[in-house]
Tab-separated table of C-alpha atoms in Angstrom:
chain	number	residue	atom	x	y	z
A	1	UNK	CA	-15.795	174.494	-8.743
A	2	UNK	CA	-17.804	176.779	-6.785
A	3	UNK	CA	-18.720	180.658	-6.885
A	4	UNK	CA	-16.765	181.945	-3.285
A	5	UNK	CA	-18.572	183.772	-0.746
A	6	UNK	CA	-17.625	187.787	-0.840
A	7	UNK	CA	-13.376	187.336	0.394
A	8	UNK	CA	-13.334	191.546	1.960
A	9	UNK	CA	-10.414	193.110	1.546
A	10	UNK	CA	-9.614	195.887	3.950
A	11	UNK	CA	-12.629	198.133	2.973
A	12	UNK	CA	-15.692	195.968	3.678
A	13	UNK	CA	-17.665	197.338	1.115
A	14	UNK	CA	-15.679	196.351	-1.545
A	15	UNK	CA	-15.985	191.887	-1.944
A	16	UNK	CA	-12.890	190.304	-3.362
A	17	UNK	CA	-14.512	187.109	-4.668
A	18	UNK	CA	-12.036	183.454	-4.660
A	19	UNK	CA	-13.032	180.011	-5.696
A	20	UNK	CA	-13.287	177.993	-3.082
A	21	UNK	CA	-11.787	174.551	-3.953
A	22	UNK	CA	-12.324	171.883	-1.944
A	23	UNK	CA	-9.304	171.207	0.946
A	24	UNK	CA	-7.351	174.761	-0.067
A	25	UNK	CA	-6.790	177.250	1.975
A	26	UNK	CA	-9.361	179.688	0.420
A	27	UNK	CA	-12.264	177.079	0.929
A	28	UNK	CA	-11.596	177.106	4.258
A	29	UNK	CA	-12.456	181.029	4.253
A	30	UNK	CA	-15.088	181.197	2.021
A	31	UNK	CA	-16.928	177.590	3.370
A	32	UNK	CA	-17.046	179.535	7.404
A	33	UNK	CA	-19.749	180.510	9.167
A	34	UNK	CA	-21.021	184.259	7.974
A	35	UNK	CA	-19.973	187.189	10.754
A	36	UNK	CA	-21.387	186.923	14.052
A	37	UNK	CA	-21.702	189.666	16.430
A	38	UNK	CA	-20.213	188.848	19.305
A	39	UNK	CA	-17.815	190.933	22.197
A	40	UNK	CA	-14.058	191.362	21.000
A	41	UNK	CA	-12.921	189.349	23.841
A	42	UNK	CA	-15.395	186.588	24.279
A	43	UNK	CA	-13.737	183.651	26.476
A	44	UNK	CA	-11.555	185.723	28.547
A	45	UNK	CA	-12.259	187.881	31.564
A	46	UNK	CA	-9.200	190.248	30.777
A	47	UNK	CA	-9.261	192.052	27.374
A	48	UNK	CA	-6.713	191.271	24.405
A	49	UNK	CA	-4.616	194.177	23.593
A	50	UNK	CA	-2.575	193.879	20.383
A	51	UNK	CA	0.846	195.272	19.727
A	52	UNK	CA	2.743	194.973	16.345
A	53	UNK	CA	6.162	194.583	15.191
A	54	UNK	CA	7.871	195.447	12.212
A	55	UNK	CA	11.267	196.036	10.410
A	56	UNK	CA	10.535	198.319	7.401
A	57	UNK	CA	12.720	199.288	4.750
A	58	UNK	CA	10.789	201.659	1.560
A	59	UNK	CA	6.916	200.286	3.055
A	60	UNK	CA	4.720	200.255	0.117
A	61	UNK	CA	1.583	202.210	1.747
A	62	UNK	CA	2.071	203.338	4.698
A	63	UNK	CA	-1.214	204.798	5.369
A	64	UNK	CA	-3.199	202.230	4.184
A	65	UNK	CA	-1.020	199.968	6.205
A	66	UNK	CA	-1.184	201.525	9.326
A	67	UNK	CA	-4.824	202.946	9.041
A	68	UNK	CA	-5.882	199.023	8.927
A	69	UNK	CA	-3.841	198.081	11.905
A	70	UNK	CA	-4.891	200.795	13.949
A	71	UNK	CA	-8.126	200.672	13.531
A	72	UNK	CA	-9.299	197.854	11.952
A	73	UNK	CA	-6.811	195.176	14.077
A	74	UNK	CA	-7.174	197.754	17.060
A	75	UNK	CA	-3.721	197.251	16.828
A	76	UNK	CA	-2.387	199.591	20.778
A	77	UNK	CA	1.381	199.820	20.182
A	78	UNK	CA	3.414	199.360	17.173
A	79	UNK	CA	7.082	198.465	17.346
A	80	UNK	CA	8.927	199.899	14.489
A	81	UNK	CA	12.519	199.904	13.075
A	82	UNK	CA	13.024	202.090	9.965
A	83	UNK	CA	15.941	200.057	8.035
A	84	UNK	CA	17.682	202.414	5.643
A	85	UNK	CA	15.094	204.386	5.206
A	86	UNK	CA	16.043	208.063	5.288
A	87	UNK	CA	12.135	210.156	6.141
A	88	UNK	CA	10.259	207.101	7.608
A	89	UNK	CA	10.599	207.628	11.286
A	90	UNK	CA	9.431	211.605	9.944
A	91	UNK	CA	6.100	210.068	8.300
A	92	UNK	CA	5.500	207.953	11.186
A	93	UNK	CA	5.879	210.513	14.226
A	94	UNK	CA	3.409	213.095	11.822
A	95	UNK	CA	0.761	210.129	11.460
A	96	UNK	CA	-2.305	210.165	13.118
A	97	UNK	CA	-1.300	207.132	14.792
A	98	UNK	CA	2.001	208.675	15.828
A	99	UNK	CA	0.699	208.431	19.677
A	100	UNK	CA	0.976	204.647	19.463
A	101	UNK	CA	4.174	204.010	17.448
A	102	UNK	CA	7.981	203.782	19.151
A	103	UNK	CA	9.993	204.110	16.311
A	104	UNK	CA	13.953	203.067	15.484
A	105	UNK	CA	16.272	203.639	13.174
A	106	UNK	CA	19.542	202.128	11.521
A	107	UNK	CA	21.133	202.814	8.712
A	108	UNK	CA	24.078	201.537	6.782
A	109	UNK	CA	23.065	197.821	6.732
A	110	UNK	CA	22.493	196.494	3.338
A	111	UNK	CA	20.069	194.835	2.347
A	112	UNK	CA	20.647	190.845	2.755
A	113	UNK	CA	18.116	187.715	2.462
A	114	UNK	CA	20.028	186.041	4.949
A	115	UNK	CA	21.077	188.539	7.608
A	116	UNK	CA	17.225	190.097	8.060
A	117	UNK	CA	15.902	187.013	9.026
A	118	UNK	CA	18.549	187.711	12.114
A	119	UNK	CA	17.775	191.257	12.171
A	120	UNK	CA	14.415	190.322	12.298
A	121	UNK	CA	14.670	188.177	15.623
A	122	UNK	CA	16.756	190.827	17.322
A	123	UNK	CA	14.220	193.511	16.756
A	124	UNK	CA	10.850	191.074	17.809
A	125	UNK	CA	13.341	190.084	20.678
A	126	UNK	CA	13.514	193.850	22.020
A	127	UNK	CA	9.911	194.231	21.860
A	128	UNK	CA	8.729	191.733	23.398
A	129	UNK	CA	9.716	193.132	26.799
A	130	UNK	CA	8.464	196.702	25.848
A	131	UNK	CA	5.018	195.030	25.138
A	132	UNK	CA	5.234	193.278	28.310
A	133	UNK	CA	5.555	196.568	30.315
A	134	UNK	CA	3.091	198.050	28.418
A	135	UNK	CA	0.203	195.472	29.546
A	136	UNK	CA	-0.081	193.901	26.186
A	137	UNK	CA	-1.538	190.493	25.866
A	138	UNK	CA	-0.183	189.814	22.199
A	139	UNK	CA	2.508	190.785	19.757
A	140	UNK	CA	2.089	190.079	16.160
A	141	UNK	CA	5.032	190.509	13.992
A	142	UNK	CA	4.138	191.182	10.021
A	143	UNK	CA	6.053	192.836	7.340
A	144	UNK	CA	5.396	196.267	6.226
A	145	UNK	CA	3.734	194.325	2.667
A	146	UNK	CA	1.408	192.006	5.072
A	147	UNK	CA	-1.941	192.755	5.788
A	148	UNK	CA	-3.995	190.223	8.646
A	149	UNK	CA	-7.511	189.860	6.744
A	150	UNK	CA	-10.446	188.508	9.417
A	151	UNK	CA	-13.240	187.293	7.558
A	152	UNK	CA	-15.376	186.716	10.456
A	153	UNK	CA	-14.100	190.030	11.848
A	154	UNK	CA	-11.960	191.775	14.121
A	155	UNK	CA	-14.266	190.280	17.050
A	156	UNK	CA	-13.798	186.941	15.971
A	157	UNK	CA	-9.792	187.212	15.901
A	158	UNK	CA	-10.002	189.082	19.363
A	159	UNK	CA	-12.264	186.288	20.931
A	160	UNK	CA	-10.110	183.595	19.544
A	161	UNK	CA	-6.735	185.447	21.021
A	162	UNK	CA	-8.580	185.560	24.016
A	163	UNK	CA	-9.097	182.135	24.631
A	164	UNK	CA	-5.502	181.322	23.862
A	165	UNK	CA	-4.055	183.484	26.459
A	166	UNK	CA	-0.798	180.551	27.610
A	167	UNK	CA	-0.186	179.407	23.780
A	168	UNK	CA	2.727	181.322	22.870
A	169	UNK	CA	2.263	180.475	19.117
A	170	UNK	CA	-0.633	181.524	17.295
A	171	UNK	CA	0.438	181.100	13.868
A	172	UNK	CA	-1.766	182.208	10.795
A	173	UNK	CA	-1.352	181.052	7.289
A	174	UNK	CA	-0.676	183.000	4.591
A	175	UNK	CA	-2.145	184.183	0.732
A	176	UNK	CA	-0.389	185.777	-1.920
A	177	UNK	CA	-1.567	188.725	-3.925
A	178	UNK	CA	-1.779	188.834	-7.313
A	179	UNK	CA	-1.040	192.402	-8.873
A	180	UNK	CA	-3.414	193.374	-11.862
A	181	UNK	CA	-1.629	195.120	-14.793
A	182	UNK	CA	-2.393	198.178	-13.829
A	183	UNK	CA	-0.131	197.893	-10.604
A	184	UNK	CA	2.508	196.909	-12.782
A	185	UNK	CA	4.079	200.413	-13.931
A	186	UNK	CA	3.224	202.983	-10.709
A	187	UNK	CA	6.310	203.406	-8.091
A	188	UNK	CA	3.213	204.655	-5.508
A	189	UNK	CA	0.363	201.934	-6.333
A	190	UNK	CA	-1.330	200.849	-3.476
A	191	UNK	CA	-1.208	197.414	-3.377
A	192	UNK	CA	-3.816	197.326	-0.332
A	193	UNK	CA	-6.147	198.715	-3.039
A	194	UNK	CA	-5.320	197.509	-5.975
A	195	UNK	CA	-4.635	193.946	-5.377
A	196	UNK	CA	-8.211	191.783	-5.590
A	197	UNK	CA	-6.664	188.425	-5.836
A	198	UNK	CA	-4.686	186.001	-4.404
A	199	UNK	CA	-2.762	182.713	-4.684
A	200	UNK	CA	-4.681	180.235	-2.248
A	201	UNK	CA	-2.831	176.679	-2.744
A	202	UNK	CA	0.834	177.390	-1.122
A	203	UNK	CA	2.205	174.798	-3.962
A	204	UNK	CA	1.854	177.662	-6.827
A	205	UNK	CA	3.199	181.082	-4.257
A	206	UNK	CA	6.446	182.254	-5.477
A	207	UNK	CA	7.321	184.030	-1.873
A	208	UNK	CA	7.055	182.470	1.281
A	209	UNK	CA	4.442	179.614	2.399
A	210	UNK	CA	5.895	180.258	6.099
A	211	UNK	CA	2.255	182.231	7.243
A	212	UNK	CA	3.163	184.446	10.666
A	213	UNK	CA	2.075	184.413	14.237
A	214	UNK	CA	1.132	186.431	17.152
A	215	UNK	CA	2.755	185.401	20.410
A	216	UNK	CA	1.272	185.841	23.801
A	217	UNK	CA	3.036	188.335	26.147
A	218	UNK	CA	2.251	186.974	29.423
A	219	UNK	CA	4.017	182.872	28.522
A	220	UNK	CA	7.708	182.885	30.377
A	221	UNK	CA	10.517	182.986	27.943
A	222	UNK	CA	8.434	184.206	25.021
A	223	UNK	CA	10.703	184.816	21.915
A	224	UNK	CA	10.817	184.769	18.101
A	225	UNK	CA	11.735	181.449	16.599
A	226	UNK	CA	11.946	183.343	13.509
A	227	UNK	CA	10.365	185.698	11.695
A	228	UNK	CA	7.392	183.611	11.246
A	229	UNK	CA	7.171	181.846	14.855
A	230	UNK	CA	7.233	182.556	18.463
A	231	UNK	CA	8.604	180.054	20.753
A	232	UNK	CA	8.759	180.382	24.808
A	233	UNK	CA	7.820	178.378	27.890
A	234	UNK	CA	10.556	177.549	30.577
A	235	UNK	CA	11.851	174.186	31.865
A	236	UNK	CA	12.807	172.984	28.729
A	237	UNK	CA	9.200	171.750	27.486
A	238	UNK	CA	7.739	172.322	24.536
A	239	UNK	CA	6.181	175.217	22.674
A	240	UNK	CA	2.787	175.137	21.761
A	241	UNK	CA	1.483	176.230	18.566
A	242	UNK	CA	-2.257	176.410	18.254
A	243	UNK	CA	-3.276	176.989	14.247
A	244	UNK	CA	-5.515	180.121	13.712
A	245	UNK	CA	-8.883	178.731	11.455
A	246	UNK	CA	-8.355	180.499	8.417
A	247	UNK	CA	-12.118	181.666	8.893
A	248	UNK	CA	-10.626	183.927	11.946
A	249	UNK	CA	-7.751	185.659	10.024
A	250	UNK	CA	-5.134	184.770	7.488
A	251	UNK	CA	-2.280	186.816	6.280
A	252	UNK	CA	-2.296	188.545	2.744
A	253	UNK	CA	1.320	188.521	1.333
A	254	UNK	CA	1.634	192.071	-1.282
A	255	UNK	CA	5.400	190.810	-2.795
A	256	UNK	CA	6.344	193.602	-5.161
A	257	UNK	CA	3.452	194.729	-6.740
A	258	UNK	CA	4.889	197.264	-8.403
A	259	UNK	CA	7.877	196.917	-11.526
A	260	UNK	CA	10.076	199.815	-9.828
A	261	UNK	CA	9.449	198.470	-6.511
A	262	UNK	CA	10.543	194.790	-7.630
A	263	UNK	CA	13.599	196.214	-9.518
A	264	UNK	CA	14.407	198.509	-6.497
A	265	UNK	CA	14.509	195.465	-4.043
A	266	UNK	CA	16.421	192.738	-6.278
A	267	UNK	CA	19.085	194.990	-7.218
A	268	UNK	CA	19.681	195.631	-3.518
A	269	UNK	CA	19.908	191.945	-2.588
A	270	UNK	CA	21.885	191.038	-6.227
A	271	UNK	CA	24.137	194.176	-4.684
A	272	UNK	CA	25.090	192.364	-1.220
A	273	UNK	CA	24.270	187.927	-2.599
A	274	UNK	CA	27.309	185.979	-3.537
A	275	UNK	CA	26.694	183.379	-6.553
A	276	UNK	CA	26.661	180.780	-3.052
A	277	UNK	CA	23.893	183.402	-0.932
A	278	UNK	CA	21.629	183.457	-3.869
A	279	UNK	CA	21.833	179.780	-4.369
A	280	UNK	CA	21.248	178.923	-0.771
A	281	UNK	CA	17.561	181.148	-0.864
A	282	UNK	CA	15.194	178.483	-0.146
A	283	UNK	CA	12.757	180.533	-2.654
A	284	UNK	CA	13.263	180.196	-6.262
A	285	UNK	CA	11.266	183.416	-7.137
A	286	UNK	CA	13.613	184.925	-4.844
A	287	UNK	CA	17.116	183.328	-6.288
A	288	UNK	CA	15.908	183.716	-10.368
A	289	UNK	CA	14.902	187.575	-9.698
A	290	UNK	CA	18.388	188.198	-7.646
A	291	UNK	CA	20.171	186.799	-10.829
A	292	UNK	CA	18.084	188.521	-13.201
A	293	UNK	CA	18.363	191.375	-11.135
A	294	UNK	CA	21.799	191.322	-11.086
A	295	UNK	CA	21.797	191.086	-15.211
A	296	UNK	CA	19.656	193.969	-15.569
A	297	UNK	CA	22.730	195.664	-13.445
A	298	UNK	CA	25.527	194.500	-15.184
A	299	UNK	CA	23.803	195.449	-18.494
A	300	UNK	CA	23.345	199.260	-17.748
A	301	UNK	CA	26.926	199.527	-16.230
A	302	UNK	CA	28.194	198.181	-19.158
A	303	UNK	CA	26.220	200.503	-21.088
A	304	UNK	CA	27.329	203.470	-19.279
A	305	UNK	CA	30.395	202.297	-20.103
A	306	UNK	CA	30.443	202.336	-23.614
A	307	UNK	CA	28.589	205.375	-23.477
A	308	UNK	CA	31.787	206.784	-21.713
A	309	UNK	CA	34.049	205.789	-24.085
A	310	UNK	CA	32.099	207.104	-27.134
């Protein structure tokens, strides 16, 4: 093993350090060129302009979250549906970013593994038109617990979107943070801040290995092919998918870092899963926290119970 190169986190004075094993994802990052200056859109005549979307529901940070996309991503127009979450559209039309947000709202829907990823696709599916009309070259669709990290930075990612103008998948793998113990306890931890390391080899990730994409605006028929894919093109061909070099930007997964926050979100989905929806979760983090979520329920009604009765 090998001491990684400096891995920055969203503040680039502050190195998040990974070893960089040999053929895993975070050699790949730390073994790349160091920065280059460079134009945002070298390769491409007309400039990239980035729009995001996003279905949140209780978003960890949202300040840190949309601080980064703003102006770290130069992120121009975010897409946002508040799910269930009474105040959210507030926060977001009093952020400083509120010029550049169109936010939704529904209410009502519980929360369910298998219906978002449905949800999901409807909402990227209304966007993408709006981010057409706005002269947007690129829609990225991320989680409101995702960060997009560019090691070589933001001018790198902008040069390689550039160059990829007709490839209506531009899909970036994904890392998983690792919450220190002093996330563990606070409902409001940052995770953006807190979290300094991350699961590199998808093998040992307990969410997702799926990564996410941006899609380009301008190829025919663009759509989601889920919430971690675009697919488009007419005439029946097919889609292309051009890999993002981890050295450009990668995606850095925050699942739960928090106690309250995992207890909040498992008891929702143990709420809404049948023994048959939590079995058919193709994560078994996912399926063995919904169960164990659902025990910590049944153990506290029952003891409210009893409580009752005495």
């Amino acid at each position: 093993r090998r001491t990684a190169a400096p891995f920055r986190a969203m503040d680039i004075n502050a190195p998040v350090l990974l070893e960089p094993i040999e053929h895993t994802l975070a050699h790949a990052v730390a073994a790349s060129r160091p920065p280059r200056s460079q134009t945002p859109d070298q390769g491409s005549s007309r400039p990239v302009r980035i729009g995001l979307v996003c279905m949140m529901r209780d978003p960890p940070a949202l300040r840190t979250w949309l601080r980064h996309y703003a102006d770290t991503l130069r992120v121009e127009r975010f897409y946002i549906l508040a799910d269930d979450s009474p105040g959210l559209v507030d926060a977001l039309r009093r952020s400083p970013h509120a010029s550049r947000i169109e936010a939704s709202e529904s209410s009502g829907e519980k929360r369910h593994y298998h219906r978002l990823k449905d949800r999901q696709a409807a909402h990227i599916s209304e966007a993408i038109p709006r981010a057409r009309e706005a002269g947007l070259t690129h829609l990225l669709h991320v989680d409101d617990d995702e960060i997009v990290y560019c090691h070589e930075g933001t001018p790198s990612l902008h040069a390689f979107l550039a160059s990829h103008m007709a490839a209506e998948d531009l899909h970036m793998r994904n890392l998983e943070a690792l919450a220190p113990p002093s996330a563990a306890g606070g409902d409001d931890t940052d995770p953006f801040a807190s979290c300094y390391a991350f699961r590199h080899t998808p093998r040992d990730y307990c969410a997702y290995i799926n990564g996410k994409s941006f899609g380009a605006v301008g190829v025919a028929g663009l759509a989601p092919a889920g919430p971690h894919h675009f697919c488009g093109g007419v005439g029946g061909g097919e889609s292309v998918q051009v890999p993002v070099p981890p050295r450009v930007a990668v995606v850095l997964h925050y699942e739960c870092c928090s106690f309250p926050r995992w207890r909040r979100k498992y008891a929702q989905l143990a709420a809404s899963h049948s023994p048959a929806d939590t079995d058919a979760v193709p994560f078994e983090f996912y399926r063995a926290s919904i169960r164990l979520a659902a025990a910590l329920v049944a153990a506290r009604d029952a003891n409210a119970e009893e409580a009752a009765v005495a």
